């Protein structure tokens, strides 16, 4: 197993991303947040966009999982070989791709996409939405499988917290491949539950790096009291 992937075993990965139009949508701001997360113990940073990847990769001394979102529906997380190559060139140590079985914008199959990138030595993380996606991603040769898209593709109900059922399925079916739990991990207890369910590592984003959402949680609690 590649040393970078091995270094993530049993560790916390923090996703530092800001949505379009938000005050923190700035590469330097994201790099500062990533730096703060690493100082708090994050073993890796997941981030979006070439400018953010480059800024964060030069700021922190931990692996960077990069992706490039284009659009907001269908396959838009690093949707093509071109996007993935650009993420790697910007400094990503691992590139995350939408690994669902939906049509890809460049017309390539998932297997063809992985074959092209693996041939260039790029480490790949599969963002899956179902066990069927995970099977296809495993067959294609991804280095890491994840639950990132569970509840967002119409194949599974969107759970309130992490989809531990899917995580357990993936861990049981692919014991030789690292399976990362990502998606709706909002509390330390949920992160621990994911690790107890067999996750190689967990990715936490919103609950650590998105103050607008966190503020909303507290506002709802206070105003609803």
PDB file of C-alpha atoms in Angstrom, residues 12-112:
ATOM      1  CA  UNK A  12      -9.009  12.484  10.867  1.00  0.00           C
ATOM      2  CA  UNK A  13      -9.147  14.191   7.471  1.00  0.00           C
ATOM      3  CA  UNK A  14     -10.590  17.708   7.352  1.00  0.00           C
ATOM      4  CA  UNK A  15     -12.407  19.068   4.319  1.00  0.00           C
ATOM      5  CA  UNK A  16     -11.788  22.787   3.834  1.00  0.00           C
ATOM      6  CA  UNK A  17     -14.186  24.101   1.202  1.00  0.00           C
ATOM      7  CA  UNK A  18     -16.287  27.236   0.753  1.00  0.00           C
ATOM      8  CA  UNK A  19     -19.273  27.531  -1.540  1.00  0.00           C
ATOM      9  CA  UNK A  20     -19.547  30.104  -4.352  1.00  0.00           C
ATOM     10  CA  UNK A  21     -20.528  33.535  -3.111  1.00  0.00           C
ATOM     11  CA  UNK A  22     -19.457  32.949   0.476  1.00  0.00           C
ATOM     12  CA  UNK A  23     -17.124  35.320   2.372  1.00  0.00           C
ATOM     13  CA  UNK A  24     -14.471  32.624   2.846  1.00  0.00           C
ATOM     14  CA  UNK A  25     -14.313  31.724  -0.849  1.00  0.00           C
ATOM     15  CA  UNK A  26     -10.665  32.679  -1.145  1.00  0.00           C
ATOM     16  CA  UNK A  27      -7.621  30.397  -1.568  1.00  0.00           C
ATOM     17  CA  UNK A  28      -5.606  32.182   1.121  1.00  0.00           C
ATOM     18  CA  UNK A  29      -8.501  31.897   3.569  1.00  0.00           C
ATOM     19  CA  UNK A  30      -8.879  28.195   2.821  1.00  0.00           C
ATOM     20  CA  UNK A  31      -5.144  27.715   3.294  1.00  0.00           C
ATOM     21  CA  UNK A  32      -5.330  29.404   6.683  1.00  0.00           C
ATOM     22  CA  UNK A  33      -8.242  27.199   7.711  1.00  0.00           C
ATOM     23  CA  UNK A  34      -6.385  24.122   6.518  1.00  0.00           C
ATOM     24  CA  UNK A  35      -3.334  25.182   8.503  1.00  0.00           C
ATOM     25  CA  UNK A  36      -5.473  25.613  11.618  1.00  0.00           C
ATOM     26  CA  UNK A  37      -7.011  22.160  11.100  1.00  0.00           C
ATOM     27  CA  UNK A  38      -3.586  20.561  10.763  1.00  0.00           C
ATOM     28  CA  UNK A  39      -2.460  22.246  13.969  1.00  0.00           C
ATOM     29  CA  UNK A  40      -5.496  20.681  15.608  1.00  0.00           C
ATOM     30  CA  UNK A  41      -4.473  17.216  14.466  1.00  0.00           C
ATOM     31  CA  UNK A  42      -5.833  16.713  10.937  1.00  0.00           C
ATOM     32  CA  UNK A  43      -3.797  14.081   9.102  1.00  0.00           C
ATOM     33  CA  UNK A  44      -4.815  15.331   5.648  1.00  0.00           C
ATOM     34  CA  UNK A  45      -6.847  18.077   3.999  1.00  0.00           C
ATOM     35  CA  UNK A  46      -9.519  17.611   1.359  1.00  0.00           C
ATOM     36  CA  UNK A  47     -10.090  20.707  -0.764  1.00  0.00           C
ATOM     37  CA  UNK A  48     -11.717  21.904  -3.969  1.00  0.00           C
ATOM     38  CA  UNK A  49     -10.470  23.962  -6.896  1.00  0.00           C
ATOM     39  CA  UNK A  50      -7.045  24.408  -8.419  1.00  0.00           C
ATOM     40  CA  UNK A  51      -6.230  27.664  -6.627  1.00  0.00           C
ATOM     41  CA  UNK A  52      -7.214  26.223  -3.251  1.00  0.00           C
ATOM     42  CA  UNK A  53      -5.254  23.016  -3.865  1.00  0.00           C
ATOM     43  CA  UNK A  54      -2.130  24.970  -4.772  1.00  0.00           C
ATOM     44  CA  UNK A  55      -2.444  27.354  -1.825  1.00  0.00           C
ATOM     45  CA  UNK A  56      -3.069  24.582   0.697  1.00  0.00           C
ATOM     46  CA  UNK A  57      -0.406  22.223  -0.667  1.00  0.00           C
ATOM     47  CA  UNK A  58       2.239  24.901  -0.136  1.00  0.00           C
ATOM     48  CA  UNK A  59       0.959  25.776   3.349  1.00  0.00           C
ATOM     49  CA  UNK A  60       0.584  22.401   5.092  1.00  0.00           C
ATOM     50  CA  UNK A  61       2.892  19.435   5.508  1.00  0.00           C
ATOM     51  CA  UNK A  62       0.212  16.740   5.256  1.00  0.00           C
ATOM     52  CA  UNK A  63      -1.333  14.983   2.245  1.00  0.00           C
ATOM     53  CA  UNK A  64      -3.836  16.973   0.214  1.00  0.00           C
ATOM     54  CA  UNK A  65      -6.862  15.271  -1.328  1.00  0.00           C
ATOM     55  CA  UNK A  66      -7.846  17.478  -4.233  1.00  0.00           C
ATOM     56  CA  UNK A  67     -10.941  17.701  -6.383  1.00  0.00           C
ATOM     57  CA  UNK A  68     -12.392  20.087  -8.910  1.00  0.00           C
ATOM     58  CA  UNK A  69     -16.121  20.721  -8.968  1.00  0.00           C
ATOM     59  CA  UNK A  70     -17.613  21.891 -12.242  1.00  0.00           C
ATOM     60  CA  UNK A  71     -21.370  22.353 -12.355  1.00  0.00           C
ATOM     61  CA  UNK A  72     -23.802  21.329  -9.633  1.00  0.00           C
ATOM     62  CA  UNK A  73     -25.621  18.262 -10.931  1.00  0.00           C
ATOM     63  CA  UNK A  74     -24.783  14.856 -12.347  1.00  0.00           C
ATOM     64  CA  UNK A  75     -21.085  13.997 -12.370  1.00  0.00           C
ATOM     65  CA  UNK A  76     -19.429  17.245 -11.279  1.00  0.00           C
ATOM     66  CA  UNK A  77     -16.768  16.204  -8.746  1.00  0.00           C
ATOM     67  CA  UNK A  78     -13.582  15.964 -10.842  1.00  0.00           C
ATOM     68  CA  UNK A  79     -15.715  14.802 -13.769  1.00  0.00           C
ATOM     69  CA  UNK A  80     -13.039  14.127 -16.401  1.00  0.00           C
ATOM     70  CA  UNK A  81      -9.469  12.982 -16.884  1.00  0.00           C
ATOM     71  CA  UNK A  82      -8.527  16.592 -17.647  1.00  0.00           C
ATOM     72  CA  UNK A  83      -9.882  17.787 -14.312  1.00  0.00           C
ATOM     73  CA  UNK A  84      -8.065  15.053 -12.410  1.00  0.00           C
ATOM     74  CA  UNK A  85      -4.741  15.749 -14.121  1.00  0.00           C
ATOM     75  CA  UNK A  86      -5.087  19.432 -13.291  1.00  0.00           C
ATOM     76  CA  UNK A  87      -5.714  18.628  -9.607  1.00  0.00           C
ATOM     77  CA  UNK A  88      -2.569  16.490  -9.479  1.00  0.00           C
ATOM     78  CA  UNK A  89      -0.553  19.183 -11.237  1.00  0.00           C
ATOM     79  CA  UNK A  90      -1.803  21.781  -8.734  1.00  0.00           C
ATOM     80  CA  UNK A  91      -0.342  19.738  -5.872  1.00  0.00           C
ATOM     81  CA  UNK A  92      -2.933  17.145  -4.837  1.00  0.00           C
ATOM     82  CA  UNK A  93      -1.340  13.962  -3.470  1.00  0.00           C
ATOM     83  CA  UNK A  94      -4.632  12.097  -3.933  1.00  0.00           C
ATOM     84  CA  UNK A  95      -7.354  13.062  -6.400  1.00  0.00           C
ATOM     85  CA  UNK A  96     -11.015  12.475  -5.514  1.00  0.00           C
ATOM     86  CA  UNK A  97     -13.434  11.648  -8.328  1.00  0.00           C
ATOM     87  CA  UNK A  98     -17.147  11.059  -8.623  1.00  0.00           C
ATOM     88  CA  UNK A  99     -17.154   7.264  -8.872  1.00  0.00           C
ATOM     89  CA  UNK A 100     -20.844   6.770  -9.534  1.00  0.00           C
ATOM     90  CA  UNK A 101     -22.048   4.802 -12.517  1.00  0.00           C
ATOM     91  CA  UNK A 102     -23.628   7.853 -14.137  1.00  0.00           C
ATOM     92  CA  UNK A 103     -22.521   9.108 -17.568  1.00  0.00           C
ATOM     93  CA  UNK A 104     -19.350  11.214 -17.484  1.00  0.00           C
ATOM     94  CA  UNK A 105     -19.130  14.513 -19.404  1.00  0.00           C
ATOM     95  CA  UNK A 106     -16.201  13.413 -21.576  1.00  0.00           C
ATOM     96  CA  UNK A 107     -17.897  10.184 -22.630  1.00  0.00           C
ATOM     97  CA  UNK A 108     -15.329   7.912 -20.981  1.00  0.00           C
ATOM     98  CA  UNK A 109     -16.368   5.101 -18.702  1.00  0.00           C
ATOM     99  CA  UNK A 110     -15.265   5.066 -15.076  1.00  0.00           C
ATOM    100  CA  UNK A 111     -12.849   2.242 -15.874  1.00  0.00           C
ATOM    101  CA  UNK A 112     -11.321   4.166 -18.791  1.00  0.00           C
TER     102      UNK A 112
END
